[in-house]
mmCIF file of C-alpha atoms in Angstrom:
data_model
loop_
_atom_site.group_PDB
_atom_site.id
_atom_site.type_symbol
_atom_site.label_atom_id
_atom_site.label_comp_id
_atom_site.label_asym_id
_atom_site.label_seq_id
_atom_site.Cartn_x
_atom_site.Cartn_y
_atom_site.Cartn_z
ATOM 1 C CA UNK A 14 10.977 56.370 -3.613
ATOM 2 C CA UNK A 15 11.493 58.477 -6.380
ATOM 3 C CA UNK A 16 14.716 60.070 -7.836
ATOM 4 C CA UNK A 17 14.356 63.322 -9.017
ATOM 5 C CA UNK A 18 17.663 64.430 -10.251
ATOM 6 C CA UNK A 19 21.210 63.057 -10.394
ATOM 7 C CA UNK A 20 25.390 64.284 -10.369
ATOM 8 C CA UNK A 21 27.552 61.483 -12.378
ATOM 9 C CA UNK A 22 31.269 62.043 -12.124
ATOM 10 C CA UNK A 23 33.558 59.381 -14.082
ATOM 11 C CA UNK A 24 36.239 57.924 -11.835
ATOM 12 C CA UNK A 25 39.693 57.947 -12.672
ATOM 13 C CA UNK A 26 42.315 55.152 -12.153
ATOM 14 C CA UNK A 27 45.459 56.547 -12.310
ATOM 15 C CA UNK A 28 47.437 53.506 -12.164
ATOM 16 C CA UNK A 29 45.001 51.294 -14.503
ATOM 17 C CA UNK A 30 44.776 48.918 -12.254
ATOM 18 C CA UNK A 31 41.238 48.755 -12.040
ATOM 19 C CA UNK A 32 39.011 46.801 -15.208
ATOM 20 C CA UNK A 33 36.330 48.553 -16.705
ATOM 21 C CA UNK A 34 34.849 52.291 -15.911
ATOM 22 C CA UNK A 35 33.178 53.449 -12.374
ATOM 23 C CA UNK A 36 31.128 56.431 -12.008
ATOM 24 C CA UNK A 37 29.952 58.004 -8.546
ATOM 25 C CA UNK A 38 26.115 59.169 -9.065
ATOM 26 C CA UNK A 39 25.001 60.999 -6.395
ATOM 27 C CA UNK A 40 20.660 60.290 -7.068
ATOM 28 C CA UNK A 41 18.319 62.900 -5.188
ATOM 29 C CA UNK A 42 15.068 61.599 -3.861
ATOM 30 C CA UNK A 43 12.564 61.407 -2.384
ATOM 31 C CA UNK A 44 10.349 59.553 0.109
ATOM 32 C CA UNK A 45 6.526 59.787 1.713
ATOM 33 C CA UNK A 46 6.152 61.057 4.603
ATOM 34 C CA UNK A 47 5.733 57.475 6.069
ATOM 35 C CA UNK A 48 8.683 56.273 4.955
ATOM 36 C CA UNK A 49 11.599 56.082 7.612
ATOM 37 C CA UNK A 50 13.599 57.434 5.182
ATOM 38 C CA UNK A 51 11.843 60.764 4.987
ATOM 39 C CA UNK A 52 13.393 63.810 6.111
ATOM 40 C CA UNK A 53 12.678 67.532 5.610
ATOM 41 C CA UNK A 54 15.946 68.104 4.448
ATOM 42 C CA UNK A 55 15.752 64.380 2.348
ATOM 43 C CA UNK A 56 18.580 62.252 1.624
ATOM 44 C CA UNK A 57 20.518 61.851 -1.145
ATOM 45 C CA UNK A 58 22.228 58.447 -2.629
ATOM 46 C CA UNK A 59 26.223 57.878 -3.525
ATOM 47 C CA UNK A 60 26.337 54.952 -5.562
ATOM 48 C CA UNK A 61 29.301 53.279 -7.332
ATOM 49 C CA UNK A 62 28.739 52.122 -10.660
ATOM 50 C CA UNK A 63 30.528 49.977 -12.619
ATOM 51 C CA UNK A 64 30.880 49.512 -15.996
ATOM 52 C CA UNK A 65 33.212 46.726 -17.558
ATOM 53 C CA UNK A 66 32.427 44.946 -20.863
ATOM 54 C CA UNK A 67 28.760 43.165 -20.486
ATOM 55 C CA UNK A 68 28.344 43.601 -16.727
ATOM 56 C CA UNK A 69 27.033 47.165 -15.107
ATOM 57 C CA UNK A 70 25.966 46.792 -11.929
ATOM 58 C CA UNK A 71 26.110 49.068 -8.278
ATOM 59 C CA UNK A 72 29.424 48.192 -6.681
ATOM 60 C CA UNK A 73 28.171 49.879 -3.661
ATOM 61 C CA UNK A 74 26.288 52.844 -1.916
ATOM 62 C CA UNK A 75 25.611 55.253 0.894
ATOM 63 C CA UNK A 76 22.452 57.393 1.564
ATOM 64 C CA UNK A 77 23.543 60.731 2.870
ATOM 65 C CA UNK A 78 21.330 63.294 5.044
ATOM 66 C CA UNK A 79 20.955 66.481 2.410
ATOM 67 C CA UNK A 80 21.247 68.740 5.441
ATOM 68 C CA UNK A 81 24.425 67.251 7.096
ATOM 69 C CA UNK A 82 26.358 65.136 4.682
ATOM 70 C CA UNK A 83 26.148 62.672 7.049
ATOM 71 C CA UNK A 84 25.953 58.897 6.391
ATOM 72 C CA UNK A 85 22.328 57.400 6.889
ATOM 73 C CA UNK A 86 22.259 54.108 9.129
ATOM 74 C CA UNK A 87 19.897 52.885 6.657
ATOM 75 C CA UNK A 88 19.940 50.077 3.018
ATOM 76 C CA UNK A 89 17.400 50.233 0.645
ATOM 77 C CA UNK A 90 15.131 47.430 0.151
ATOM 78 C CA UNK A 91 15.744 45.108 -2.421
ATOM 79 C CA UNK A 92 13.422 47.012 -5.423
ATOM 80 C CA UNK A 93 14.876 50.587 -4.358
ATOM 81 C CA UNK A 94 18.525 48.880 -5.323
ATOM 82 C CA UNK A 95 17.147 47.798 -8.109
ATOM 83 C CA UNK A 96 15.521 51.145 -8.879
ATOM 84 C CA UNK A 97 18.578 52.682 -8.508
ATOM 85 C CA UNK A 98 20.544 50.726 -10.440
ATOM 86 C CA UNK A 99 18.467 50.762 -13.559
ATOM 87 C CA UNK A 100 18.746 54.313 -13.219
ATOM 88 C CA UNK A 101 22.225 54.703 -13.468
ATOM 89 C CA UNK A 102 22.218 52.127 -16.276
ATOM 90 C CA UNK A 103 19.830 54.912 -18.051
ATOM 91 C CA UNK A 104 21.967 57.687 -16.985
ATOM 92 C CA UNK A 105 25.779 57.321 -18.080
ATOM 93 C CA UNK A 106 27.355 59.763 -19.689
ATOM 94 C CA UNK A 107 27.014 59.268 -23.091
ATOM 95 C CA UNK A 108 30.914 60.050 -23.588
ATOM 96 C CA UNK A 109 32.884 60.126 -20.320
ATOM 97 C CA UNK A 110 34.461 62.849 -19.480
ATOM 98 C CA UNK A 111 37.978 62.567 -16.882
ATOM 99 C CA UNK A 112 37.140 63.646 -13.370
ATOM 100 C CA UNK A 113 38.808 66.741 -12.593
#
């Protein structure tokens, strides 16, 4: 797998009930052919990541069907998450910005 481009939107908490910052990437990628991942249209990944003092880490995620929106029956194996989450960790914002 390899991501090719990324969205990051910072989350807001309007009642500040939540600790530390989350931001929803949404990481386009792609697959081989062989993979049962792979799709003309490809996929796309919604991750939740969290940011709170020392500790970063995916909360959670979703792959989504570029075509459709639609949620993919599928996890990524155990190096993909970690992939993706080292990617996020290299791809905050360097200053958040509010989501609109």
């Amino acid at each position: 797998m390899e991501i090719t481009h990324h969205t990051v939107e910072l989350l807001e908490d309007p009642f500040g009930l939540l600790a530390g910052e989350r931001f929803e990437f949404h990481l386009y990628a792609n697959v081989d052919e062989e993979d049962e991942l792979y799709s003309e249209a490809g996929f796309y990944i919604r991750a939740l990541y969290l940011v709170s003092g020392d500790e970063e880490k995916v909360l959670h995620y979703h792959l989504h069907d570029r075509a459709t929106g639609e949620v993919l029956d599928f996890e990524l194996e155990e190096d993909e998450e970690a992939l993706v989450a080292a990617y996020c960790q290299n791809h905050l914002p360097e200053e958040p910005t509010e989501a609109e």
